[in-house]
Amino acid sequence: MLFNSPIFLFIFLPVTYGVFWALRSKNTRYAWLAGSGYVFYGYFKPAYCLLMAFSTAVSYLAGIGFLRWGENKRIRWWLLVVPITIDLCLLGYFKYADFGIRTINKFLGWNGVEPLPLLNVILPIGISFYTFHTISYIVDCYIDVIKPTRNPLEFACYVSLFSQLVAGPIVRFRELENDLENIENSNRWSFFDTGWSFFAIGLIQKVLVADTIAAVIDPALRDMANLSTLGAWMCMLGFTYQIYFDFAGYSNMAVGLGLLFGFHIPQNFNSPYRALNPADFWRRWHMSLSRCFRDYVFTPLLGRRPSKFRLEWVTLATMTLCGLWHGAAWTFVTWGAYHGLLLVLYTRYTAFWDARAAWLRRALTFLLILIGLTIFRAPGWEKAVTILSRMFTPQGGVDLIGMSTLVPLLVVAGGFAHFGPNTFELGHQWNPPMVILLALLFILCLFVIYGEKSSPFIYFQF
Amino acid sequence: MIDKLKETFATVLKVDPVSLTDESSPENTPSWDSLRAVELVTAIEETFKVELATTEILRMRSLGMARDVLRRKGVSF
């Protein structure tokens, strides 16, 4: 089920919301939210609910194990390794098995050997996200940052919370622990206005900005070999804003939905296109993922007192893994490695970079992000090379059909992305004209949604 | 009160020690990035003459949590 679909907006959300606030006790609220999370998730494909239930059960039992045998170092170690291995095996099979086989087949093909058959596994939506939820829970139990919960309903509610289930933000248990513990005392009206404001702004960002840009650039990118240099740049500039408003829009909707149910979901985007350097960018873009990679990959790999060489190597490895997490394709791996390289270079030449004017650093950082996203967006290596060569060597061809729609849209999108406040900088205490404007734009979104097939969020594929 | 731990954090993070509290963390302290976190570990080990295990480094996600880790290792403030 998509947040921007009629079934979610007109049936699922009103029913879930109404019943949740009619219930009074902690456990009934946990059970209701957990159950509604499974309905939300099962709407994509019911069978995948079993996978999420299994992953939830394994992590919950590991938590119980920590409570019972927490003093025994050896058992503790196994309680960390076994569930994480199970989670990673599931993720590996469902997300990366065919990617691995395709890669092996390339090598076999070069040597004239018969290719291996593909497994044709269908990727369960959101598996990368809830796997991170469960793994972060286990690691945090292991390092004593959280006390595992004994209540299976509370844990099931955390993993299957529909607001952040399929495309993040990646909310760690300790970030929601307080809200979960006090679920029966949460006040319906405390964050009602702010919640709706976040949700409405997110929907507007997705439907009116991201989807409109996509409607212009997607047809052009399907025929990228014929794009002129100007057309190629406009397409990639469009995609740079599309992915931001798509994912930031989704995250804002998730934050808003969380508030409507009494949960404080952390900020996921802090105006990333205002970043002054690549390191600053990763502190602002998909912040919940950056934090997870920092805490669960980068820091453990780094160890104590790393050499400069180790620091650079670990940065590169972490970002390459981050790329692989995004998708089972070499373009994503390359995109991750590219960002790793940018971080390493920035670390080496910080003094030189930081001595430049702020506007220049911002512009160059944005350009580097745009180039990275070109690799990210391309359906394969050959296409990535095609569009990059179209961008960087002057060529004739089709400029772009729909340029007159795209240019004003990019001006508005760019204005907000680079100079406007982000949703966490807004007070959400609107005066009447702003309430009317938001309501009108929200209604316009509903008309668009009702009239067309809901377009999925880009990050759903991960 | 500015204690030795706060001073260590303030020196590495290049901030005023008065601005630091036990709730200070990478999330609310802009200069506390992953590279500074590495420097923090080294500075803490040298200042308090302790060796930190990886799990302890992972646990130090705020100044207060670092204090807790050091207390468990017998460091008094």
Coordinates of C-alpha atoms in Angstrom, one line a residue:
Chain A
M1 CA 0.0 0.0 0.0
L2 CA 1.4 3.4 -0.9
F3 CA 0.9 6.5 1.2
N4 CA -0.3 8.3 -1.9
S5 CA -2.9 5.8 -2.9
P6 CA -6.7 6.2 -2.4
I7 CA -7.0 3.0 -0.4
F8 CA -4.4 4.2 2.1
L9 CA -5.8 7.8 2.3
F10 CA -9.5 7.0 2.3
I11 CA -9.7 3.6 4.0
F12 CA -6.6 2.3 5.8
L13 CA -5.5 5.6 7.5
P14 CA -9.0 6.7 8.8
V15 CA -9.8 3.2 10.1
T16 CA -6.4 2.6 11.7
Y17 CA -6.4 6.1 13.3
G18 CA -10.0 5.9 14.6
V19 CA -9.6 2.5 16.2
F20 CA -6.1 3.2 17.6
W21 CA -7.4 6.2 19.6
A22 CA -10.6 4.3 20.6
L23 CA -8.4 1.6 22.3
R24 CA -7.1 2.4 25.7
S25 CA -4.6 -0.2 26.9
K26 CA -1.0 -0.5 26.0
N27 CA -1.3 -4.0 24.6
T28 CA -4.4 -3.5 22.5
R29 CA -2.7 -0.5 20.9
Y30 CA 0.5 -2.5 20.3
A31 CA -1.6 -5.3 18.8
W32 CA -3.7 -3.0 16.7
L33 CA -0.7 -1.2 15.2
A34 CA 1.2 -4.4 14.7
G35 CA -1.8 -6.0 13.0
S36 CA -2.4 -2.9 10.8
G37 CA 1.3 -2.9 9.9
Y38 CA 0.9 -6.5 8.6
V39 CA -2.3 -5.5 6.6
F40 CA -0.4 -2.5 5.1
Y41 CA 2.6 -4.7 4.2
G42 CA 0.5 -7.7 3.1
Y43 CA -1.3 -5.5 0.6
F44 CA 1.8 -5.7 -1.6
K45 CA 2.1 -9.5 -1.3
P46 CA 0.6 -11.4 1.7
A47 CA 3.2 -14.2 1.7
Y48 CA 6.0 -11.7 2.5
C49 CA 4.3 -11.1 5.9
L50 CA 5.6 -14.5 6.9
L51 CA 9.1 -13.3 6.2
M52 CA 8.7 -10.2 8.3
A53 CA 7.1 -12.2 11.1
F54 CA 10.0 -14.7 11.1
S55 CA 12.6 -11.9 11.2
T56 CA 10.6 -10.3 14.0
A57 CA 10.4 -13.5 16.0
V58 CA 14.1 -14.2 15.6
S59 CA 15.1 -10.8 16.9
Y60 CA 12.6 -10.8 19.7
L61 CA 13.9 -14.2 20.9
A62 CA 17.5 -12.9 20.7
G63 CA 16.4 -10.0 22.9
I64 CA 14.8 -12.5 25.4
G65 CA 18.1 -14.4 25.3
F66 CA 20.1 -11.3 26.2
L67 CA 17.8 -10.8 29.2
R68 CA 18.2 -14.4 30.3
W69 CA 21.9 -15.2 29.5
G70 CA 23.2 -11.7 29.3
E71 CA 26.0 -12.3 31.8
N72 CA 27.5 -15.1 29.8
K73 CA 29.9 -13.6 27.3
R74 CA 30.0 -16.7 25.0
I75 CA 26.2 -17.0 24.8
R76 CA 26.0 -13.2 24.3
W77 CA 28.3 -13.5 21.3
W78 CA 26.1 -16.2 19.8
L79 CA 23.0 -14.2 20.5
L80 CA 24.5 -11.4 18.4
V81 CA 25.9 -13.5 15.5
V82 CA 23.1 -16.0 14.9
P83 CA 20.1 -13.7 14.4
I84 CA 22.2 -11.2 12.4
T85 CA 23.4 -14.1 10.2
I86 CA 19.8 -15.2 9.7
D87 CA 18.7 -11.7 8.8
L88 CA 21.6 -11.1 6.4
C89 CA 21.0 -14.5 4.8
L90 CA 17.4 -13.6 4.1
L91 CA 18.4 -10.2 2.8
G92 CA 21.2 -11.9 0.7
Y93 CA 18.9 -14.4 -0.8
F94 CA 15.9 -12.2 -1.6
K95 CA 17.9 -9.1 -2.7
Y96 CA 21.3 -10.3 -4.0
A97 CA 21.0 -13.9 -5.1
D98 CA 20.2 -13.1 -8.7
F99 CA 22.6 -10.2 -8.8
G100 CA 25.4 -12.6 -7.7
I101 CA 24.4 -15.2 -10.3
R102 CA 24.3 -12.6 -13.1
T103 CA 27.8 -11.4 -12.1
I104 CA 29.1 -15.0 -12.0
N105 CA 27.5 -15.6 -15.4
K106 CA 29.4 -12.7 -16.9
F107 CA 32.7 -14.3 -15.9
L108 CA 31.5 -17.7 -17.1
G109 CA 30.4 -16.2 -20.4
W110 CA 33.8 -14.7 -21.0
N111 CA 35.2 -18.2 -20.6
G112 CA 32.6 -19.8 -22.8
V113 CA 31.0 -21.7 -19.9
E114 CA 27.2 -22.4 -19.8
P115 CA 25.5 -19.7 -17.5
L116 CA 23.9 -20.7 -14.2
P117 CA 20.1 -20.4 -14.1
L118 CA 18.6 -17.4 -12.4
L119 CA 16.4 -17.9 -9.3
N120 CA 14.1 -15.1 -10.4
V121 CA 13.5 -14.1 -6.7
I122 CA 11.0 -11.2 -6.3
L123 CA 12.4 -8.6 -3.9
P124 CA 10.0 -8.2 -0.9
I125 CA 9.4 -4.5 -0.5
G126 CA 11.1 -2.8 2.4
I127 CA 13.2 -5.8 3.4
S128 CA 16.4 -3.7 3.5
F129 CA 14.6 -1.3 5.9
Y130 CA 13.1 -3.7 8.4
T131 CA 16.3 -5.9 8.3
F132 CA 18.1 -2.8 9.5
H133 CA 15.5 -2.3 12.2
T134 CA 16.0 -5.8 13.6
I135 CA 19.8 -5.8 13.2
S136 CA 20.1 -2.5 15.0
Y137 CA 17.9 -3.9 17.8
I138 CA 20.1 -6.9 18.3
V139 CA 23.4 -4.9 18.2
D140 CA 22.0 -2.3 20.6
C141 CA 21.0 -5.1 23.0
Y142 CA 24.5 -6.6 22.7
I143 CA 26.3 -3.3 23.5
D144 CA 23.9 -2.5 26.3
V145 CA 22.5 0.6 24.8
I146 CA 18.9 -0.7 25.2
K147 CA 17.2 -3.1 27.5
P148 CA 15.4 -5.7 25.3
T149 CA 11.6 -5.7 25.6
R150 CA 9.9 -8.8 27.1
N151 CA 6.6 -7.8 25.4
P152 CA 6.3 -9.5 21.9
L153 CA 3.5 -7.1 21.0
E154 CA 5.6 -4.1 21.6
F155 CA 8.4 -5.5 19.5
A156 CA 6.1 -6.5 16.7
C157 CA 4.6 -3.0 16.8
Y158 CA 8.1 -1.5 16.5
V159 CA 9.1 -3.6 13.5
S160 CA 5.8 -3.4 11.6
L161 CA 5.0 0.2 12.4
F162 CA 3.5 1.1 9.0
S163 CA 4.7 4.7 9.0
Q164 CA 8.3 3.7 8.6
L165 CA 8.0 0.1 7.5
V166 CA 8.8 0.0 3.8
A167 CA 11.1 3.0 3.1
G168 CA 12.3 4.3 6.4
P169 CA 13.4 6.4 8.0
I170 CA 15.4 3.7 9.8
V171 CA 14.2 4.3 13.3
R172 CA 16.2 2.5 16.0
F173 CA 14.3 0.9 18.9
R174 CA 15.9 3.3 21.4
E175 CA 14.6 6.2 19.4
L176 CA 11.0 5.0 19.7
E177 CA 11.4 3.2 23.1
N178 CA 10.0 6.1 25.1
D179 CA 6.9 6.6 22.9
L180 CA 6.3 2.8 22.8
E181 CA 6.5 2.5 26.6
N182 CA 4.1 5.4 27.0
I183 CA 1.7 4.5 24.2
E184 CA -1.3 4.3 26.4
N185 CA -0.7 7.8 27.8
S186 CA 0.0 9.6 24.5
N187 CA -2.2 12.6 23.8
R188 CA -4.1 12.5 20.6
W189 CA -4.2 16.2 20.1
S190 CA -0.6 17.1 21.2
F191 CA 0.9 16.7 17.8
F192 CA -2.3 16.5 15.6
D193 CA -1.7 19.8 13.8
T194 CA 2.0 19.2 13.3
G195 CA 1.4 15.7 12.2
W196 CA -1.1 16.7 9.5
S197 CA 1.2 19.6 8.4
F198 CA 4.1 17.2 7.9
F199 CA 1.9 14.7 6.1
A200 CA 0.4 17.3 3.8
I201 CA 3.7 18.9 2.9
G202 CA 5.2 15.4 2.2
L203 CA 2.3 14.5 0.0
I204 CA 2.6 17.8 -1.9
Q205 CA 6.4 17.3 -2.3
K206 CA 5.8 13.8 -3.7
V207 CA 2.7 14.3 -5.9
L208 CA 3.0 17.9 -7.1
V209 CA 6.8 18.2 -7.4
A210 CA 8.6 14.8 -7.7
D211 CA 5.9 13.1 -9.8
T212 CA 5.5 16.1 -12.1
I213 CA 9.3 16.2 -12.7
A214 CA 9.3 12.5 -13.3
A215 CA 6.5 12.8 -15.9
V216 CA 8.8 15.0 -18.0
I217 CA 12.2 13.4 -17.6
D218 CA 11.2 9.7 -17.5
P219 CA 10.2 9.4 -21.2
A220 CA 13.4 11.4 -22.2
L221 CA 15.6 9.1 -20.1
R222 CA 14.1 6.0 -21.7
D223 CA 15.6 7.3 -25.0
M224 CA 18.8 8.8 -23.5
A225 CA 21.0 7.9 -26.5
N226 CA 19.2 10.7 -28.5
L227 CA 19.4 13.4 -25.9
S228 CA 21.4 16.5 -26.6
T229 CA 23.9 17.8 -24.0
L230 CA 21.4 20.3 -22.7
G231 CA 18.7 17.7 -22.6
A232 CA 20.9 15.3 -20.7
W233 CA 21.8 18.0 -18.1
M234 CA 18.2 19.0 -17.7
C235 CA 17.1 15.4 -17.2
M236 CA 19.8 14.8 -14.5
L237 CA 19.1 18.1 -12.8
G238 CA 15.4 17.1 -12.8
F239 CA 16.2 13.7 -11.3
T240 CA 18.4 15.3 -8.6
Y241 CA 15.4 17.3 -7.4
Q242 CA 12.9 14.5 -8.1
I243 CA 14.7 12.0 -5.9
Y244 CA 15.0 14.5 -3.1
F245 CA 11.4 15.6 -3.1
D246 CA 10.3 12.0 -3.6
F247 CA 12.2 10.6 -0.6
A248 CA 12.1 13.7 1.6
G249 CA 8.3 13.8 0.8
Y250 CA 8.0 10.2 1.9
S251 CA 10.0 10.8 5.1
N252 CA 7.8 13.8 5.9
M253 CA 4.7 11.7 5.5
A254 CA 6.2 9.1 7.7
V255 CA 7.1 11.7 10.4
G256 CA 3.6 13.2 10.1
L257 CA 1.9 9.8 10.4
G258 CA 4.2 8.9 13.4
L259 CA 3.0 12.1 15.2
L260 CA -0.6 11.3 14.5
F261 CA -0.1 8.1 16.5
G262 CA 2.1 9.6 19.1
F263 CA 5.5 8.6 17.8
H264 CA 8.5 10.9 17.2
I265 CA 10.2 9.7 14.1
P266 CA 13.6 11.5 13.7
Q267 CA 14.5 13.8 10.9
N268 CA 15.8 12.1 7.7
F269 CA 16.7 15.1 5.5
N270 CA 18.2 18.3 6.6
S271 CA 18.4 20.4 3.4
P272 CA 21.1 18.1 1.8
Y273 CA 21.5 20.4 -1.2
R274 CA 22.8 23.1 1.1
A275 CA 25.8 20.9 2.0
L276 CA 29.2 22.5 1.9
N277 CA 31.2 19.3 1.3
P278 CA 30.6 15.6 0.7
A279 CA 30.8 14.8 4.5
D280 CA 28.3 17.5 5.2
F281 CA 26.0 16.0 2.5
W282 CA 25.9 12.6 4.3
R283 CA 25.1 14.3 7.6
R284 CA 22.0 15.8 5.8
W285 CA 20.9 13.1 3.3
H286 CA 19.1 10.0 4.5
M287 CA 20.4 10.7 8.0
S288 CA 18.9 7.6 9.6
L289 CA 20.8 5.4 7.1
S290 CA 24.0 7.4 7.5
R291 CA 23.8 6.9 11.3
C292 CA 23.3 3.2 10.9
F293 CA 26.3 2.8 8.6
R294 CA 28.4 4.9 10.9
D295 CA 27.4 2.9 14.0
Y296 CA 27.1 -0.6 12.7
V297 CA 29.6 -0.7 9.8
F298 CA 32.1 2.2 9.9
T299 CA 33.0 2.3 13.6
P300 CA 33.3 -1.5 14.1
L301 CA 35.5 -1.8 11.0
L302 CA 37.6 1.0 12.1
G303 CA 38.7 -0.4 15.4
R304 CA 40.9 1.4 17.9
R305 CA 43.5 4.0 16.8
P306 CA 43.2 3.5 13.0
S307 CA 46.0 4.5 10.7
K308 CA 45.3 7.1 8.0
F309 CA 45.3 4.4 5.4
R310 CA 42.9 2.2 7.4
L311 CA 40.6 5.2 7.9
E312 CA 40.5 5.8 4.1
W313 CA 40.0 2.2 3.3
V314 CA 37.2 1.8 5.8
T315 CA 35.5 4.9 4.5
L316 CA 35.6 3.5 1.0
A317 CA 34.4 0.1 2.1
T318 CA 31.5 1.5 4.1
M319 CA 30.3 3.7 1.3
T320 CA 30.6 0.9 -1.2
L321 CA 28.5 -1.3 1.1
C322 CA 26.0 1.6 1.4
G323 CA 25.8 1.7 -2.4
L324 CA 25.2 -2.1 -2.5
W325 CA 22.5 -1.7 0.2
H326 CA 20.6 0.6 -2.1
G327 CA 20.3 -1.9 -4.9
A328 CA 21.6 -5.1 -6.3
A329 CA 23.4 -3.6 -9.3
W330 CA 26.9 -2.5 -10.1
T331 CA 25.7 1.0 -10.8
F332 CA 24.7 1.3 -7.1
V333 CA 28.0 -0.2 -6.0
T334 CA 29.8 2.3 -8.1
W335 CA 27.7 5.2 -6.8
G336 CA 28.6 4.2 -3.3
A337 CA 32.3 3.8 -4.1
Y338 CA 32.2 7.2 -5.8
H339 CA 30.8 8.8 -2.6
G340 CA 33.5 7.0 -0.6
L341 CA 36.1 8.4 -2.8
L342 CA 34.7 11.9 -2.5
L343 CA 34.8 11.5 1.3
V344 CA 38.4 10.3 1.3
L345 CA 39.5 13.2 -1.0
Y346 CA 37.6 15.7 1.1
T347 CA 39.4 14.3 4.3
R348 CA 42.8 14.6 2.5
Y349 CA 42.2 18.1 1.2
T350 CA 39.9 19.6 3.8
A351 CA 42.0 22.7 4.4
F352 CA 42.1 23.5 0.6
W353 CA 38.4 22.9 0.1
D354 CA 37.3 24.8 3.2
A355 CA 39.3 27.8 2.2
R356 CA 37.0 28.4 -0.8
A357 CA 33.9 30.7 -0.7
A358 CA 30.8 29.1 0.8
W359 CA 28.7 29.5 -2.4
L360 CA 31.4 27.8 -4.5
R361 CA 31.7 24.9 -2.1
R362 CA 27.9 24.5 -2.1
A363 CA 27.7 24.6 -5.9
L364 CA 30.6 22.1 -6.4
T365 CA 29.1 19.8 -3.8
F366 CA 25.8 19.9 -5.6
L367 CA 27.5 19.2 -8.9
L368 CA 29.3 16.2 -7.5
I369 CA 26.0 14.9 -6.1
L370 CA 24.3 15.3 -9.4
I371 CA 27.1 13.4 -11.2
G372 CA 26.8 10.6 -8.7
L373 CA 23.0 10.5 -9.1
T374 CA 23.5 10.0 -12.9
I375 CA 25.2 6.7 -12.2
F376 CA 22.5 5.9 -9.6
R377 CA 19.7 6.6 -12.0
A378 CA 21.1 4.7 -15.0
P379 CA 19.6 1.3 -15.6
G380 CA 23.0 -0.2 -16.3
W381 CA 26.7 0.6 -16.9
E382 CA 26.3 1.2 -20.6
K383 CA 23.5 3.7 -20.0
A384 CA 25.4 5.5 -17.3
V385 CA 28.3 5.9 -19.7
T386 CA 25.9 7.0 -22.4
I387 CA 24.3 9.8 -20.4
L388 CA 27.6 10.9 -18.8
S389 CA 29.2 11.2 -22.3
R390 CA 26.2 13.1 -23.5
M391 CA 26.5 15.5 -20.5
F392 CA 30.3 16.1 -20.8
T393 CA 30.9 16.1 -24.5
P394 CA 28.8 18.7 -26.5
Q395 CA 26.4 16.8 -28.7
G396 CA 23.3 17.5 -30.7
G397 CA 20.0 15.7 -30.4
V398 CA 16.7 16.1 -28.7
D399 CA 16.7 18.8 -26.1
L400 CA 13.7 17.7 -24.0
I401 CA 10.0 17.5 -24.7
G402 CA 8.3 19.3 -21.9
M403 CA 11.1 21.8 -21.2
S404 CA 8.6 24.6 -20.7
T405 CA 7.0 22.7 -17.9
L406 CA 10.3 21.5 -16.4
V407 CA 12.1 24.8 -16.2
P408 CA 9.7 26.7 -14.0
L409 CA 9.2 23.5 -11.9
L410 CA 13.0 23.2 -11.4
V411 CA 13.2 26.9 -10.4
V412 CA 10.6 26.4 -7.7
A413 CA 12.0 23.0 -6.6
G414 CA 15.6 24.4 -6.6
G415 CA 14.5 27.5 -4.7
F416 CA 13.0 25.4 -1.9
A417 CA 15.8 22.8 -1.9
H418 CA 18.7 25.3 -1.8
F419 CA 17.3 28.3 0.0
G420 CA 14.0 27.4 1.6
P421 CA 13.5 26.0 5.1
N422 CA 13.1 22.2 5.5
T423 CA 10.0 20.8 7.3
F424 CA 11.9 20.5 10.6
E425 CA 12.8 24.2 10.5
L426 CA 9.1 25.2 10.1
G427 CA 7.0 26.0 13.1
H428 CA 3.9 24.3 11.6
Q429 CA 1.8 27.0 13.3
W430 CA 0.1 28.2 10.2
N431 CA -1.9 31.4 9.8
P432 CA -5.3 31.1 8.1
P433 CA -4.1 32.0 4.5
M434 CA -1.4 29.3 4.8
V435 CA -3.9 26.8 6.1
I436 CA -6.1 27.4 3.1
L437 CA -3.2 27.2 0.7
L438 CA -2.0 23.9 2.3
A439 CA -5.5 22.5 2.2
L440 CA -6.0 23.5 -1.5
L441 CA -2.7 21.9 -2.5
F442 CA -3.6 18.8 -0.4
I443 CA -7.0 18.6 -2.2
L444 CA -5.2 19.1 -5.5
C445 CA -3.0 16.1 -4.6
L446 CA -6.0 14.0 -3.9
F447 CA -7.5 14.8 -7.3
V448 CA -4.2 13.9 -9.0
I449 CA -4.0 10.7 -7.0
Y450 CA -7.7 9.8 -7.7
G451 CA -7.3 10.5 -11.4
E452 CA -4.1 8.6 -12.0
K453 CA -2.4 5.4 -10.9
S454 CA -0.4 6.1 -7.7
S455 CA 3.3 6.2 -8.6
P456 CA 5.6 4.3 -6.2
F457 CA 8.3 6.0 -4.2
I458 CA 11.8 5.6 -5.6
Y459 CA 13.1 4.1 -2.3
F460 CA 10.5 1.4 -2.3
Q461 CA 12.7 -0.6 -4.7
F462 CA 15.4 -0.8 -2.0
Chain B
M1 CA 30.7 22.2 36.4
I2 CA 33.4 21.5 33.8
D3 CA 35.0 18.2 34.5
K4 CA 37.9 16.4 32.8
L5 CA 35.7 14.5 30.4
K6 CA 33.9 17.6 29.2
E7 CA 37.3 19.3 28.8
T8 CA 38.5 16.4 26.6
F9 CA 35.3 16.5 24.5
A10 CA 35.5 20.3 24.2
T11 CA 39.2 20.2 23.1
V12 CA 38.6 17.5 20.4
L13 CA 35.3 18.9 19.2
K14 CA 36.6 22.5 19.3
V15 CA 33.5 23.8 21.2
D16 CA 33.0 25.7 24.4
P17 CA 32.9 23.2 27.3
V18 CA 30.0 25.1 28.8
S19 CA 27.9 24.2 25.8
L20 CA 28.3 20.5 26.4
T21 CA 26.0 18.4 28.5
D22 CA 25.6 14.7 29.2
E23 CA 23.0 14.7 26.3
S24 CA 25.5 16.1 23.8
S25 CA 25.8 13.6 20.9
P26 CA 26.7 13.5 17.2
E27 CA 23.0 14.3 16.5
N28 CA 23.1 17.7 18.3
T29 CA 26.8 18.6 18.1
P30 CA 27.7 19.5 14.5
S31 CA 31.5 19.1 14.9
W32 CA 31.1 15.5 16.3
D33 CA 31.4 13.7 13.0
S34 CA 32.8 10.2 12.5
L35 CA 36.4 11.4 12.2
R36 CA 36.2 13.4 15.4
A37 CA 34.7 10.3 17.0
V38 CA 38.0 8.5 16.2
E39 CA 40.0 11.4 17.8
L40 CA 37.7 11.3 20.8
V41 CA 38.4 7.7 21.5
T42 CA 42.2 8.3 21.3
A43 CA 41.9 11.4 23.5
I44 CA 39.8 9.6 26.1
E45 CA 42.2 6.6 26.2
E46 CA 45.1 8.9 26.7
T47 CA 43.5 11.2 29.3
F48 CA 42.0 8.5 31.5
K49 CA 44.7 5.8 30.8
V50 CA 42.2 3.2 29.7
E51 CA 41.8 0.9 26.7
L52 CA 38.3 0.9 25.1
A53 CA 36.9 -2.2 23.5
T54 CA 34.9 -1.9 20.2
T55 CA 31.6 -2.5 22.1
E56 CA 32.5 0.3 24.5
I57 CA 33.3 2.6 21.7
L58 CA 30.0 1.8 20.1
R59 CA 28.2 2.5 23.3
M60 CA 29.7 6.0 23.6
R61 CA 26.9 7.8 21.6
S62 CA 26.7 10.7 24.0
L63 CA 28.8 12.4 26.5
G64 CA 26.7 10.9 29.3
M65 CA 27.1 7.4 27.8
A66 CA 30.9 7.9 27.6
R67 CA 30.9 8.9 31.2
D68 CA 28.9 5.7 32.0
V69 CA 31.4 3.6 30.1
L70 CA 34.4 5.1 32.0
R71 CA 32.6 4.7 35.3
R72 CA 32.2 1.0 34.6
K73 CA 35.9 0.9 34.0
G74 CA 36.6 2.3 37.4
V75 CA 37.3 5.9 36.4
S76 CA 35.9 8.5 38.9
F77 CA 35.1 12.1 38.1

